[in-house]
mmCIF file of C-alpha atoms in Angstrom:
data_model
loop_
_atom_site.group_PDB
_atom_site.id
_atom_site.type_symbol
_atom_site.label_atom_id
_atom_site.label_comp_id
_atom_site.label_asym_id
_atom_site.label_seq_id
_atom_site.Cartn_x
_atom_site.Cartn_y
_atom_site.Cartn_z
ATOM 1 C CA MET A 263 77.730 11.504 -183.125
ATOM 2 C CA LEU A 264 80.555 13.785 -182.016
ATOM 3 C CA ILE A 265 79.902 16.204 -179.154
ATOM 4 C CA ASP A 266 82.458 18.814 -178.135
ATOM 5 C CA ILE A 267 81.020 19.389 -174.677
ATOM 6 C CA HIS A 268 83.016 22.490 -173.701
ATOM 7 C CA CYS A 269 83.688 25.148 -176.308
ATOM 8 C CA HIS A 270 83.753 28.956 -176.392
ATOM 9 C CA LEU A 271 81.848 28.948 -179.642
ATOM 10 C CA GLU A 272 81.695 32.703 -180.107
ATOM 11 C CA GLY A 273 85.485 32.645 -180.516
ATOM 12 C CA VAL A 274 85.583 29.818 -183.083
ATOM 13 C CA LEU A 275 86.089 30.706 -186.729
ATOM 14 C CA ALA A 276 82.897 30.279 -188.753
ATOM 15 C CA VAL A 277 84.666 27.962 -191.207
ATOM 16 C CA ASP A 278 85.766 25.653 -188.373
ATOM 17 C CA ARG A 279 82.299 25.677 -186.856
ATOM 18 C CA GLU A 280 80.637 24.852 -190.165
ATOM 19 C CA ARG A 281 83.075 22.032 -190.932
ATOM 20 C CA PHE A 282 82.351 20.401 -187.588
ATOM 21 C CA PHE A 283 78.595 20.772 -188.000
ATOM 22 C CA LYS A 284 78.788 19.163 -191.462
ATOM 23 C CA GLN A 285 80.310 16.089 -189.825
ATOM 24 C CA SER A 286 77.166 15.821 -187.661
ATOM 25 C CA GLY A 287 79.041 17.254 -184.722
ATOM 26 C CA LYS A 288 77.368 19.102 -181.887
ATOM 27 C CA ILE A 289 78.872 21.665 -179.529
ATOM 28 C CA GLY A 290 78.373 22.413 -175.852
ATOM 29 C CA ALA A 291 78.811 26.187 -175.932
ATOM 30 C CA VAL A 292 79.665 27.870 -172.607
ATOM 31 C CA SER A 293 79.481 31.575 -171.865
ATOM 32 C CA MET A 294 82.008 33.644 -169.916
ATOM 33 C CA THR A 295 80.373 37.080 -169.699
ATOM 34 C CA LYS A 296 77.141 38.843 -170.577
ATOM 35 C CA ALA A 297 78.504 39.660 -174.043
ATOM 36 C CA SER A 298 79.407 36.053 -174.805
ATOM 37 C CA ALA A 299 76.073 34.864 -173.400
ATOM 38 C CA LEU A 300 74.200 37.165 -175.786
ATOM 39 C CA GLU A 301 76.267 35.984 -178.753
ATOM 40 C CA LEU A 302 75.733 32.325 -177.861
ATOM 41 C CA ILE A 303 71.991 32.873 -177.583
ATOM 42 C CA ARG A 304 72.093 34.301 -181.111
ATOM 43 C CA LEU A 305 74.073 31.296 -182.381
ATOM 44 C CA LYS A 306 71.734 28.869 -180.624
ATOM 45 C CA GLN A 307 68.778 30.489 -182.350
ATOM 46 C CA GLN A 308 70.609 30.123 -185.672
ATOM 47 C CA TYR A 309 71.858 26.537 -185.149
ATOM 48 C CA SER A 310 69.235 25.190 -182.794
ATOM 49 C CA GLU A 311 69.923 21.462 -183.299
ATOM 50 C CA GLN A 312 73.720 21.645 -183.271
ATOM 51 C CA ILE A 313 74.323 23.622 -180.094
ATOM 52 C CA TYR A 314 73.870 22.693 -176.453
ATOM 53 C CA LEU A 315 73.729 26.083 -174.755
ATOM 54 C CA PHE A 316 75.222 26.728 -171.300
ATOM 55 C CA LEU A 317 75.010 30.170 -169.707
ATOM 56 C CA GLY A 318 77.087 31.405 -166.779
ATOM 57 C CA ILE A 319 79.922 33.689 -165.689
ATOM 58 C CA HIS A 320 83.465 32.313 -165.902
ATOM 59 C CA PRO A 321 85.049 32.297 -162.425
ATOM 60 C CA GLU A 322 88.247 33.932 -163.681
ATOM 61 C CA LYS A 323 86.222 36.957 -164.846
ATOM 62 C CA ASP A 324 86.109 39.898 -162.424
ATOM 63 C CA VAL A 325 82.680 41.271 -163.249
ATOM 64 C CA SER A 326 80.202 43.544 -161.536
ATOM 65 C CA GLU A 327 77.115 42.433 -159.643
ATOM 66 C CA GLN A 328 75.118 44.094 -162.407
ATOM 67 C CA GLU A 329 76.690 41.793 -165.028
ATOM 68 C CA ILE A 330 76.180 38.705 -162.896
ATOM 69 C CA GLN A 331 72.526 39.578 -162.469
ATOM 70 C CA ALA A 332 72.195 40.281 -166.193
ATOM 71 C CA VAL A 333 73.382 36.748 -167.020
ATOM 72 C CA ILE A 334 71.057 35.286 -164.395
ATOM 73 C CA ASP A 335 68.207 37.192 -166.036
ATOM 74 C CA LEU A 336 69.214 35.765 -169.432
ATOM 75 C CA ILE A 337 69.136 32.250 -167.981
ATOM 76 C CA TYR A 338 65.535 32.659 -166.896
ATOM 77 C CA GLN A 339 64.501 34.498 -170.067
ATOM 78 C CA HIS A 340 65.970 31.805 -172.327
ATOM 79 C CA ARG A 341 65.362 28.713 -170.219
ATOM 80 C CA HIS A 342 63.759 27.009 -173.233
ATOM 81 C CA LEU A 343 67.067 27.242 -175.135
ATOM 82 C CA LEU A 344 69.321 25.972 -172.356
ATOM 83 C CA SER A 345 71.004 22.611 -171.909
ATOM 84 C CA GLY A 346 72.853 23.650 -168.751
ATOM 85 C CA ILE A 347 74.588 26.261 -166.621
ATOM 86 C CA GLY A 348 78.233 27.156 -167.271
ATOM 87 C CA GLU A 349 81.018 28.007 -167.386
ATOM 88 C CA ILE A 350 80.979 28.438 -163.624
ATOM 89 C CA GLY A 351 83.414 27.431 -160.914
ATOM 90 C CA ILE A 352 86.244 28.527 -158.638
ATOM 91 C CA PRO A 353 88.902 31.145 -159.602
ATOM 92 C CA PHE A 354 92.417 29.732 -159.890
ATOM 93 C CA PHE A 355 94.697 30.937 -162.673
ATOM 94 C CA TYR A 356 94.939 34.652 -161.892
ATOM 95 C CA LEU A 357 95.837 34.012 -158.240
ATOM 96 C CA ASP A 358 99.515 33.071 -158.725
ATOM 97 C CA GLU A 359 100.855 36.271 -157.156
ATOM 98 C CA LYS A 360 98.473 36.155 -154.189
ATOM 99 C CA THR A 361 99.310 34.967 -150.682
ATOM 100 C CA GLU A 362 97.663 31.795 -149.435
ATOM 101 C CA GLN A 363 95.359 33.864 -147.239
ATOM 102 C CA GLU A 364 94.377 36.059 -150.198
ATOM 103 C CA LYS A 365 93.808 33.001 -152.388
ATOM 104 C CA HIS A 366 91.527 31.439 -149.795
ATOM 105 C CA LEU A 367 89.486 34.626 -149.442
ATOM 106 C CA ILE A 368 89.074 34.991 -153.222
ATOM 107 C CA LYS A 369 88.130 31.337 -153.575
ATOM 108 C CA GLN A 370 85.562 31.723 -150.805
ATOM 109 C CA GLN A 371 84.073 34.674 -152.693
ATOM 110 C CA GLY A 372 84.163 32.594 -155.867
ATOM 111 C CA SER A 373 82.357 29.825 -154.023
ATOM 112 C CA GLU A 374 79.551 32.232 -153.187
ATOM 113 C CA ARG A 375 79.134 33.113 -156.870
ATOM 114 C CA LEU A 376 79.280 29.433 -157.802
ATOM 115 C CA ALA A 377 76.567 28.642 -155.276
ATOM 116 C CA ARG A 378 74.261 31.252 -156.817
ATOM 117 C CA PHE A 379 74.470 29.575 -160.217
ATOM 118 C CA VAL A 380 74.335 26.026 -158.845
ATOM 119 C CA LYS A 381 71.160 26.939 -156.971
ATOM 120 C CA ILE A 382 69.634 28.050 -160.279
ATOM 121 C CA ALA A 383 70.763 24.825 -161.958
ATOM 122 C CA ALA A 384 69.034 22.843 -159.220
ATOM 123 C CA GLU A 385 65.879 24.923 -159.512
ATOM 124 C CA LEU A 386 65.736 24.535 -163.298
ATOM 125 C CA GLU A 387 66.953 20.911 -163.186
ATOM 126 C CA LEU A 388 69.925 21.614 -165.451
ATOM 127 C CA PRO A 389 73.443 20.096 -165.525
ATOM 128 C CA VAL A 390 76.486 22.226 -164.737
ATOM 129 C CA ASN A 391 79.684 22.742 -166.756
ATOM 130 C CA LEU A 392 82.461 23.512 -164.261
ATOM 131 C CA HIS A 393 85.846 25.229 -164.186
ATOM 132 C CA VAL A 394 87.341 23.727 -161.017
ATOM 133 C CA VAL A 395 91.079 23.079 -160.833
ATOM 134 C CA GLU A 396 92.984 20.491 -158.795
ATOM 135 C CA ASP A 397 91.993 20.370 -155.108
ATOM 136 C CA ASP A 398 89.530 23.217 -155.538
ATOM 137 C CA ILE A 399 86.982 20.424 -155.872
ATOM 138 C CA HIS A 400 86.847 20.672 -152.084
ATOM 139 C CA TYR A 401 85.295 24.117 -152.460
ATOM 140 C CA ALA A 402 82.914 22.936 -155.183
ATOM 141 C CA LEU A 403 81.718 19.531 -153.981
ATOM 142 C CA PRO A 404 79.970 20.776 -150.803
ATOM 143 C CA ILE A 405 78.026 23.253 -152.965
ATOM 144 C CA LEU A 406 77.015 20.546 -155.436
ATOM 145 C CA ASN A 407 75.965 18.307 -152.559
ATOM 146 C CA THR A 408 73.970 21.068 -150.876
ATOM 147 C CA TYR A 409 71.878 21.516 -154.003
ATOM 148 C CA GLN A 410 71.863 17.784 -154.838
ATOM 149 C CA ILE A 411 73.557 18.250 -158.201
ATOM 150 C CA LYS A 412 74.427 14.859 -159.651
ATOM 151 C CA GLY A 413 76.697 14.172 -162.609
ATOM 152 C CA ALA A 414 78.429 17.549 -162.847
ATOM 153 C CA LEU A 415 81.068 18.037 -165.538
ATOM 154 C CA PHE A 416 84.553 19.024 -164.361
ATOM 155 C CA HIS A 417 86.001 20.268 -167.635
ATOM 156 C CA TRP A 418 89.701 19.695 -168.368
ATOM 157 C CA TYR A 419 90.164 18.468 -164.798
ATOM 158 C CA GLU A 420 93.492 17.184 -163.495
ATOM 159 C CA GLY A 421 94.172 16.352 -159.859
ATOM 160 C CA SER A 422 95.377 13.738 -157.411
ATOM 161 C CA ASP A 423 94.440 10.086 -157.612
ATOM 162 C CA GLU A 424 92.472 10.530 -154.388
ATOM 163 C CA ASP A 425 90.453 13.444 -155.799
ATOM 164 C CA LEU A 426 89.832 11.563 -159.036
ATOM 165 C CA ALA A 427 88.479 8.643 -157.008
ATOM 166 C CA LEU A 428 86.253 11.035 -155.051
ATOM 167 C CA LEU A 429 84.779 12.531 -158.225
ATOM 168 C CA HIS A 430 84.181 9.035 -159.588
ATOM 169 C CA GLN A 431 82.571 7.899 -156.356
ATOM 170 C CA GLN A 432 80.148 10.826 -156.576
ATOM 171 C CA ALA A 433 79.343 9.989 -160.232
ATOM 172 C CA HIS A 434 80.659 13.189 -161.790
ATOM 173 C CA PHE A 435 82.170 13.525 -165.274
ATOM 174 C CA ILE A 436 85.494 14.797 -166.651
ATOM 175 C CA SER A 437 86.017 16.080 -170.190
ATOM 176 C CA VAL A 438 89.387 15.552 -171.842
ATOM 177 C CA SER A 439 90.961 18.292 -173.945
ATOM 178 C CA PRO A 440 93.640 18.332 -176.687
ATOM 179 C CA TRP A 441 96.089 19.375 -173.967
ATOM 180 C CA ILE A 442 97.005 15.677 -173.970
ATOM 181 C CA PHE A 443 99.131 16.488 -177.037
ATOM 182 C CA VAL A 444 100.983 19.232 -175.163
ATOM 183 C CA ASP A 445 101.495 18.059 -171.591
ATOM 184 C CA PRO A 446 102.607 14.454 -170.932
ATOM 185 C CA HIS A 447 101.660 14.757 -167.244
ATOM 186 C CA TYR A 448 98.090 15.604 -168.233
ATOM 187 C CA LEU A 449 98.034 12.649 -170.627
ATOM 188 C CA GLU A 450 99.112 10.292 -167.846
ATOM 189 C CA PHE A 451 96.310 11.613 -165.646
ATOM 190 C CA VAL A 452 93.781 11.200 -168.447
ATOM 191 C CA LYS A 453 94.758 7.559 -168.808
ATOM 192 C CA LYS A 454 93.557 7.008 -165.224
ATOM 193 C CA ILE A 455 90.070 8.469 -165.741
ATOM 194 C CA PRO A 456 87.450 5.696 -165.508
ATOM 195 C CA LEU A 457 85.626 5.046 -168.766
ATOM 196 C CA ASP A 458 82.206 5.904 -167.353
ATOM 197 C CA MET A 459 83.413 9.451 -166.550
ATOM 198 C CA LEU A 460 84.887 10.343 -169.934
ATOM 199 C CA LEU A 461 83.675 13.163 -172.167
ATOM 200 C CA VAL A 462 85.699 15.158 -174.719
ATOM 201 C CA GLU A 463 86.123 18.861 -175.377
ATOM 202 C CA SER A 464 88.128 21.281 -177.472
ATOM 203 C CA ASP A 465 87.875 24.329 -175.182
ATOM 204 C CA SER A 466 88.204 26.194 -178.473
ATOM 205 C CA PRO A 467 89.613 28.649 -179.308
ATOM 206 C CA CYS A 468 92.215 27.780 -176.660
ATOM 207 C CA LYS A 469 95.638 27.328 -178.280
ATOM 208 C CA TYR A 470 97.574 24.059 -178.256
ATOM 209 C CA ASN A 471 101.274 24.299 -179.147
ATOM 210 C CA GLY A 472 100.467 27.695 -180.651
ATOM 211 C CA VAL A 473 97.674 26.321 -182.832
ATOM 212 C CA GLU A 474 94.198 27.701 -182.206
ATOM 213 C CA GLY A 475 91.865 24.967 -181.092
ATOM 214 C CA GLU A 476 88.789 23.946 -183.042
ATOM 215 C CA PRO A 477 85.994 21.440 -182.357
ATOM 216 C CA ASN A 478 87.382 18.847 -184.803
ATOM 217 C CA MET A 479 90.310 18.290 -182.422
ATOM 218 C CA ILE A 480 88.094 16.024 -180.337
ATOM 219 C CA ASN A 481 88.514 13.404 -183.079
ATOM 220 C CA GLN A 482 92.209 13.060 -182.252
ATOM 221 C CA VAL A 483 91.426 12.974 -178.530
ATOM 222 C CA ILE A 484 89.015 10.077 -179.094
ATOM 223 C CA ASP A 485 91.703 8.242 -181.115
ATOM 224 C CA VAL A 486 94.188 8.490 -178.233
ATOM 225 C CA LEU A 487 91.624 7.331 -175.677
ATOM 226 C CA ALA A 488 90.638 4.379 -177.875
ATOM 227 C CA GLU A 489 94.252 3.316 -178.321
ATOM 228 C CA HIS A 490 95.012 3.532 -174.607
ATOM 229 C CA HIS A 491 91.952 1.525 -173.592
ATOM 230 C CA GLN A 492 92.490 -0.969 -176.434
ATOM 231 C CA LEU A 493 89.062 -0.283 -177.892
ATOM 232 C CA SER A 494 88.057 0.412 -181.459
ATOM 233 C CA ARG A 495 87.486 4.045 -182.289
ATOM 234 C CA ASP A 496 83.789 3.377 -182.898
ATOM 235 C CA VAL A 497 83.355 1.725 -179.515
ATOM 236 C CA MET A 498 85.155 4.571 -177.737
ATOM 237 C CA ALA A 499 83.145 7.205 -179.608
ATOM 238 C CA THR A 500 79.910 5.428 -178.714
ATOM 239 C CA LEU A 501 80.912 5.162 -175.061
ATOM 240 C CA ILE A 502 81.736 8.886 -174.886
ATOM 241 C CA HIS A 503 78.502 9.744 -176.659
ATOM 242 C CA GLU A 504 76.495 7.720 -174.125
ATOM 243 C CA ASN A 505 78.344 9.394 -171.229
ATOM 244 C CA THR A 506 77.627 12.803 -172.749
ATOM 245 C CA GLN A 507 73.942 11.997 -173.081
ATOM 246 C CA ARG A 508 73.866 11.000 -169.420
ATOM 247 C CA PHE A 509 75.517 14.290 -168.480
ATOM 248 C CA LEU A 510 73.035 16.248 -170.602
ATOM 249 C CA ARG A 511 70.178 14.143 -169.203
ATOM 250 C CA ILE A 512 68.970 13.213 -172.662
#
């Protein structure tokens, strides 16, 4: 069974979604805002068996306290539909023009928001789907440890060899995206990820070389991973499926 563990499903074309579902694929759908959370709840109710629903506020989104609380309320109201909390994490990409002091302050504020959602995940005994970039794991890991979150997913993660070893030591997961076909440096990092950490994602509808991503792209990602590790495609797909089930606590 194919599982695209990190996808912005509300942005995926219906035809692409249906094609993936017909192949017995399942999608880990992550929310970014209140609006996307509401749409994903609707889709989960429509495709109950094919969607693993994660609700959260994306860390790159500058939203009001009212919106944050609204998503928290949705988490509790729809607990029976949820497979996890996400997309949550530490802000990174919109900070390029900030000074180092400003970046640190914003990341500290982002850490406070992350902690609110991680606390809920611990309370509800749900996995977390994380947006944490490079050495920002050092903001995130103390929060995960405080709330005893095991086996968190660091989606599309790329970092130093030392940080990769730290994530592996703490039994977390990393999902690999089709960015391997765009960035050779990312591909080289992916080749270092231990097999027991590997999951796959499309991050659809993110664009790759100008082409809008879709869930079926995880098939090509699995092919590359199988070739690198000198495993058959079926063996690699089974391994990733078992890792994904461990992450989802199935």
